[in-house]
Amino acid sequence: LSNNQLTGSIPTKMGLLSGLSELKLSNNQLTGSIPTEVGLLSDLISLVLSNNQLTGSIPTKMGLLSGLSELKLSNNQLT
């Protein structure tokens, strides 16, 4: 879903997508914070959220994603 001019925030229900291995939402206009529920995506190997307008801190639960091999969060306003 990259490069689609998506707006708004990342839904917290995204955490219910068990089995999701890739979440690529870069180059959109997403706002708000990264939901802590992303940390529930135990099968996630790729999370690409770069080039949006995301704010806030990176959820600590993301540290539980032991299979995550690609993480791109650049060009946001994360702390």
mmCIF file of N, CA and C in Angstrom:
data_model
loop_
_atom_site.group_PDB
_atom_site.id
_atom_site.type_symbol
_atom_site.label_atom_id
_atom_site.label_comp_id
_atom_site.label_asym_id
_atom_site.label_seq_id
_atom_site.Cartn_x
_atom_site.Cartn_y
_atom_site.Cartn_z
ATOM 1 N N LEU A 1 0.816 -1.210 0.000
ATOM 2 C CA LEU A 1 0.000 0.000 0.000
ATOM 3 C C LEU A 1 0.853 1.266 0.000
ATOM 4 N N SER A 2 2.100 1.120 -0.345
ATOM 5 C CA SER A 2 2.966 2.296 -0.433
ATOM 6 C C SER A 2 2.582 3.141 -1.640
ATOM 7 N N ASN A 3 2.912 4.422 -1.562
ATOM 8 C CA ASN A 3 2.710 5.354 -2.678
ATOM 9 C C ASN A 3 1.252 5.463 -3.120
ATOM 10 N N ASN A 4 0.334 5.585 -2.168
ATOM 11 C CA ASN A 4 -1.089 5.654 -2.500
ATOM 12 C C ASN A 4 -1.793 6.880 -1.939
ATOM 13 N N GLN A 5 -1.053 7.826 -1.406
ATOM 14 C CA GLN A 5 -1.625 9.043 -0.835
ATOM 15 C C GLN A 5 -2.642 8.736 0.264
ATOM 16 N N LEU A 6 -2.398 7.663 1.017
ATOM 17 C CA LEU A 6 -3.278 7.324 2.138
ATOM 18 C C LEU A 6 -3.149 8.372 3.226
ATOM 19 N N THR A 7 -4.252 8.705 3.871
ATOM 20 C CA THR A 7 -4.255 9.694 4.950
ATOM 21 C C THR A 7 -4.866 9.073 6.197
ATOM 22 N N GLY A 8 -4.748 9.777 7.300
ATOM 23 C CA GLY A 8 -5.299 9.289 8.561
ATOM 24 C C GLY A 8 -4.272 8.504 9.337
ATOM 25 N N SER A 9 -4.756 7.793 10.343
ATOM 26 C CA SER A 9 -3.846 7.050 11.207
ATOM 27 C C SER A 9 -3.871 5.561 10.861
ATOM 28 N N ILE A 10 -2.867 4.854 11.346
ATOM 29 C CA ILE A 10 -2.799 3.401 11.170
ATOM 30 C C ILE A 10 -3.800 2.792 12.158
ATOM 31 N N PRO A 11 -4.756 2.009 11.691
ATOM 32 C CA PRO A 11 -5.779 1.457 12.594
ATOM 33 C C PRO A 11 -5.186 0.523 13.650
ATOM 34 N N THR A 12 -5.687 0.636 14.863
ATOM 35 C CA THR A 12 -5.221 -0.256 15.932
ATOM 36 C C THR A 12 -5.613 -1.703 15.644
ATOM 37 N N LYS A 13 -6.674 -1.908 14.886
ATOM 38 C CA LYS A 13 -7.111 -3.272 14.553
ATOM 39 C C LYS A 13 -6.115 -3.986 13.649
ATOM 40 N N MET A 14 -5.112 -3.270 13.180
ATOM 41 C CA MET A 14 -4.054 -3.895 12.387
ATOM 42 C C MET A 14 -3.406 -5.028 13.174
ATOM 43 N N GLY A 15 -3.402 -4.904 14.494
ATOM 44 C CA GLY A 15 -2.823 -5.932 15.351
ATOM 45 C C GLY A 15 -3.567 -7.254 15.319
ATOM 46 N N LEU A 16 -4.765 -7.267 14.748
ATOM 47 C CA LEU A 16 -5.549 -8.493 14.657
ATOM 48 C C LEU A 16 -5.202 -9.320 13.419
ATOM 49 N N LEU A 17 -4.358 -8.795 12.565
ATOM 50 C CA LEU A 17 -4.011 -9.478 11.317
ATOM 51 C C LEU A 17 -2.909 -10.506 11.553
ATOM 52 N N SER A 18 -3.229 -11.524 12.314
ATOM 53 C CA SER A 18 -2.232 -12.561 12.569
ATOM 54 C C SER A 18 -1.862 -13.221 11.248
ATOM 55 N N GLY A 19 -0.625 -13.542 11.091
ATOM 56 C CA GLY A 19 -0.157 -14.123 9.839
ATOM 57 C C GLY A 19 0.385 -13.092 8.869
ATOM 58 N N LEU A 20 0.186 -11.804 9.164
ATOM 59 C CA LEU A 20 0.708 -10.752 8.288
ATOM 60 C C LEU A 20 2.234 -10.754 8.365
ATOM 61 N N SER A 21 2.892 -10.865 7.223
ATOM 62 C CA SER A 21 4.353 -10.916 7.235
ATOM 63 C C SER A 21 4.986 -9.612 6.751
ATOM 64 N N GLU A 22 4.269 -8.836 5.958
ATOM 65 C CA GLU A 22 4.811 -7.568 5.466
ATOM 66 C C GLU A 22 3.765 -6.475 5.591
ATOM 67 N N LEU A 23 4.195 -5.339 6.130
ATOM 68 C CA LEU A 23 3.342 -4.163 6.204
ATOM 69 C C LEU A 23 4.139 -3.002 5.647
ATOM 70 N N LYS A 24 3.793 -2.604 4.443
ATOM 71 C CA LYS A 24 4.529 -1.545 3.754
ATOM 72 C C LYS A 24 3.577 -0.408 3.419
ATOM 73 N N LEU A 25 3.730 0.693 4.158
ATOM 74 C CA LEU A 25 2.861 1.855 4.020
ATOM 75 C C LEU A 25 3.670 3.124 3.775
ATOM 76 N N SER A 26 4.816 3.003 3.174
ATOM 77 C CA SER A 26 5.680 4.164 2.981
ATOM 78 C C SER A 26 5.129 5.113 1.921
ATOM 79 N N ASN A 27 5.633 6.339 1.956
ATOM 80 C CA ASN A 27 5.300 7.369 0.964
ATOM 81 C C ASN A 27 3.802 7.624 0.864
ATOM 82 N N ASN A 28 3.182 7.792 2.014
ATOM 83 C CA ASN A 28 1.790 8.194 2.102
ATOM 84 C C ASN A 28 1.726 9.455 2.951
ATOM 85 N N GLN A 29 0.580 9.758 3.491
ATOM 86 C CA GLN A 29 0.416 10.931 4.348
ATOM 87 C C GLN A 29 -0.205 10.512 5.676
ATOM 88 N N LEU A 30 0.290 9.401 6.225
ATOM 89 C CA LEU A 30 -0.241 8.876 7.470
ATOM 90 C C LEU A 30 0.191 9.737 8.645
ATOM 91 N N THR A 31 -0.720 9.938 9.581
ATOM 92 C CA THR A 31 -0.464 10.774 10.759
ATOM 93 C C THR A 31 -0.724 9.964 12.020
ATOM 94 N N GLY A 32 -0.449 10.569 13.154
ATOM 95 C CA GLY A 32 -0.653 9.893 14.432
ATOM 96 C C GLY A 32 0.544 9.034 14.781
ATOM 97 N N SER A 33 0.336 8.165 15.747
ATOM 98 C CA SER A 33 1.437 7.336 16.226
ATOM 99 C C SER A 33 1.351 5.926 15.650
ATOM 100 N N ILE A 34 2.432 5.190 15.816
ATOM 101 C CA ILE A 34 2.435 3.772 15.441
ATOM 102 C C ILE A 34 1.686 3.043 16.553
ATOM 103 N N PRO A 35 0.608 2.335 16.232
ATOM 104 C CA PRO A 35 -0.160 1.657 17.288
ATOM 105 C C PRO A 35 0.676 0.590 17.999
ATOM 106 N N THR A 36 0.517 0.498 19.301
ATOM 107 C CA THR A 36 1.243 -0.538 20.052
ATOM 108 C C THR A 36 0.846 -1.925 19.581
ATOM 109 N N GLU A 37 -0.341 -2.055 19.015
ATOM 110 C CA GLU A 37 -0.828 -3.346 18.535
ATOM 111 C C GLU A 37 0.034 -3.936 17.420
ATOM 112 N N VAL A 38 0.841 -3.110 16.781
ATOM 113 C CA VAL A 38 1.758 -3.620 15.760
ATOM 114 C C VAL A 38 2.691 -4.656 16.380
ATOM 115 N N GLY A 39 2.971 -4.501 17.659
ATOM 116 C CA GLY A 39 3.823 -5.450 18.365
ATOM 117 C C GLY A 39 3.211 -6.830 18.517
ATOM 118 N N LEU A 40 1.928 -6.968 18.196
ATOM 119 C CA LEU A 40 1.254 -8.269 18.278
ATOM 120 C C LEU A 40 1.403 -9.082 16.997
ATOM 121 N N LEU A 41 1.949 -8.473 15.962
ATOM 122 C CA LEU A 41 2.084 -9.140 14.658
ATOM 123 C C LEU A 41 3.316 -10.032 14.668
ATOM 124 N N SER A 42 3.194 -11.174 15.308
ATOM 125 C CA SER A 42 4.353 -12.041 15.561
ATOM 126 C C SER A 42 4.992 -12.610 14.301
ATOM 127 N N ASP A 43 4.280 -12.635 13.189
ATOM 128 C CA ASP A 43 4.840 -13.160 11.940
ATOM 129 C C ASP A 43 5.463 -12.076 11.066
ATOM 130 N N LEU A 44 5.458 -10.847 11.551
ATOM 131 C CA LEU A 44 5.946 -9.724 10.743
ATOM 132 C C LEU A 44 7.451 -9.818 10.513
ATOM 133 N N ILE A 45 7.852 -9.748 9.255
ATOM 134 C CA ILE A 45 9.279 -9.735 8.924
ATOM 135 C C ILE A 45 9.695 -8.411 8.294
ATOM 136 N N SER A 46 8.713 -7.633 7.808
ATOM 137 C CA SER A 46 9.024 -6.360 7.153
ATOM 138 C C SER A 46 8.002 -5.307 7.555
ATOM 139 N N LEU A 47 8.492 -4.215 8.126
ATOM 140 C CA LEU A 47 7.649 -3.080 8.492
ATOM 141 C C LEU A 47 8.274 -1.822 7.902
ATOM 142 N N VAL A 48 7.607 -1.249 6.923
ATOM 143 C CA VAL A 48 8.128 -0.074 6.215
ATOM 144 C C VAL A 48 7.093 1.041 6.322
ATOM 145 N N LEU A 49 7.417 2.050 7.131
ATOM 146 C CA LEU A 49 6.513 3.178 7.365
ATOM 147 C C LEU A 49 7.187 4.509 7.053
ATOM 148 N N SER A 50 8.260 4.488 6.312
ATOM 149 C CA SER A 50 9.024 5.708 6.050
ATOM 150 C C SER A 50 8.239 6.693 5.177
ATOM 151 N N ASN A 51 8.644 7.943 5.257
ATOM 152 C CA ASN A 51 8.080 9.030 4.452
ATOM 153 C C ASN A 51 6.586 9.222 4.665
ATOM 154 N N ASN A 52 6.220 9.373 5.926
ATOM 155 C CA ASN A 52 4.862 9.730 6.323
ATOM 156 C C ASN A 52 4.958 10.908 7.284
ATOM 157 N N GLN A 53 3.941 11.115 8.069
ATOM 158 C CA GLN A 53 3.934 12.196 9.054
ATOM 159 C C GLN A 53 3.630 11.630 10.436
ATOM 160 N N LEU A 54 4.195 10.463 10.722
ATOM 161 C CA LEU A 54 3.949 9.794 11.994
ATOM 162 C C LEU A 54 4.679 10.502 13.125
ATOM 163 N N THR A 55 4.048 10.526 14.283
ATOM 164 C CA THR A 55 4.599 11.221 15.452
ATOM 165 C C THR A 55 4.609 10.280 16.644
ATOM 166 N N GLY A 56 5.198 10.739 17.731
ATOM 167 C CA GLY A 56 5.221 9.965 18.966
ATOM 168 C C GLY A 56 6.434 9.055 19.037
ATOM 169 N N SER A 57 6.374 8.138 19.968
ATOM 170 C CA SER A 57 7.511 7.245 20.170
ATOM 171 C C SER A 57 7.269 5.902 19.485
ATOM 172 N N ILE A 58 8.348 5.192 19.267
ATOM 173 C CA ILE A 58 8.274 3.851 18.688
ATOM 174 C C ILE A 58 7.819 2.911 19.808
ATOM 175 N N PRO A 59 6.726 2.166 19.594
ATOM 176 C CA PRO A 59 6.210 1.305 20.668
ATOM 177 C C PRO A 59 7.238 0.276 21.140
ATOM 178 N N THR A 60 7.365 0.144 22.444
ATOM 179 C CA THR A 60 8.316 -0.822 22.994
ATOM 180 C C THR A 60 7.925 -2.258 22.641
ATOM 181 N N LYS A 61 6.638 -2.524 22.441
ATOM 182 C CA LYS A 61 6.187 -3.874 22.076
ATOM 183 C C LYS A 61 6.762 -4.329 20.741
ATOM 184 N N MET A 62 7.230 -3.396 19.938
ATOM 185 C CA MET A 62 7.844 -3.792 18.669
ATOM 186 C C MET A 62 9.118 -4.589 18.909
ATOM 187 N N GLY A 63 9.686 -4.468 20.092
ATOM 188 C CA GLY A 63 10.861 -5.252 20.450
ATOM 189 C C GLY A 63 10.572 -6.741 20.551
ATOM 190 N N LEU A 64 9.300 -7.101 20.602
ATOM 191 C CA LEU A 64 8.908 -8.509 20.672
ATOM 192 C C LEU A 64 8.871 -9.171 19.298
ATOM 193 N N LEU A 65 9.031 -8.390 18.246
ATOM 194 C CA LEU A 65 8.954 -8.915 16.878
ATOM 195 C C LEU A 65 10.290 -9.560 16.515
ATOM 196 N N SER A 66 10.499 -10.760 16.990
ATOM 197 C CA SER A 66 11.796 -11.417 16.853
ATOM 198 C C SER A 66 12.156 -11.761 15.408
ATOM 199 N N GLY A 67 11.183 -11.908 14.538
ATOM 200 C CA GLY A 67 11.467 -12.242 13.141
ATOM 201 C C GLY A 67 11.599 -11.035 12.230
ATOM 202 N N LEU A 68 11.470 -9.837 12.802
ATOM 203 C CA LEU A 68 11.527 -8.622 11.992
ATOM 204 C C LEU A 68 12.931 -8.429 11.436
ATOM 205 N N SER A 69 13.049 -8.443 10.106
ATOM 206 C CA SER A 69 14.364 -8.273 9.489
ATOM 207 C C SER A 69 14.477 -6.969 8.709
ATOM 208 N N GLU A 70 13.351 -6.314 8.466
ATOM 209 C CA GLU A 70 13.373 -5.021 7.767
ATOM 210 C C GLU A 70 12.496 -4.041 8.530
ATOM 211 N N LEU A 71 13.091 -2.948 8.983
ATOM 212 C CA LEU A 71 12.370 -1.902 9.699
ATOM 213 C C LEU A 71 12.816 -0.561 9.138
ATOM 214 N N LYS A 72 11.895 0.146 8.516
ATOM 215 C CA LYS A 72 12.203 1.452 7.938
ATOM 216 C C LYS A 72 11.189 2.464 8.457
ATOM 217 N N LEU A 73 11.675 3.424 9.233
ATOM 218 C CA LEU A 73 10.822 4.425 9.849
ATOM 219 C C LEU A 73 11.289 5.845 9.557
ATOM 220 N N SER A 74 12.205 6.008 8.628
ATOM 221 C CA SER A 74 12.816 7.317 8.386
ATOM 222 C C SER A 74 11.820 8.324 7.820
ATOM 223 N N ASN A 75 12.176 9.569 7.939
ATOM 224 C CA ASN A 75 11.395 10.701 7.419
ATOM 225 C C ASN A 75 9.978 10.752 7.992
ATOM 226 N N ASN A 76 9.911 10.609 9.309
ATOM 227 C CA ASN A 76 8.715 10.839 10.103
ATOM 228 C C ASN A 76 9.133 11.781 11.217
ATOM 229 N N GLN A 77 8.274 11.970 12.183
ATOM 230 C CA GLN A 77 8.599 12.811 13.329
ATOM 231 C C GLN A 77 8.538 11.987 14.620
ATOM 232 N N LEU A 78 9.143 10.816 14.562
ATOM 233 C CA LEU A 78 9.150 9.898 15.687
ATOM 234 C C LEU A 78 10.233 10.253 16.690
ATOM 235 N N THR A 79 9.969 9.940 17.950
ATOM 236 C CA THR A 79 10.956 10.226 19.008
ATOM 237 C C THR A 79 11.433 8.933 19.638
#
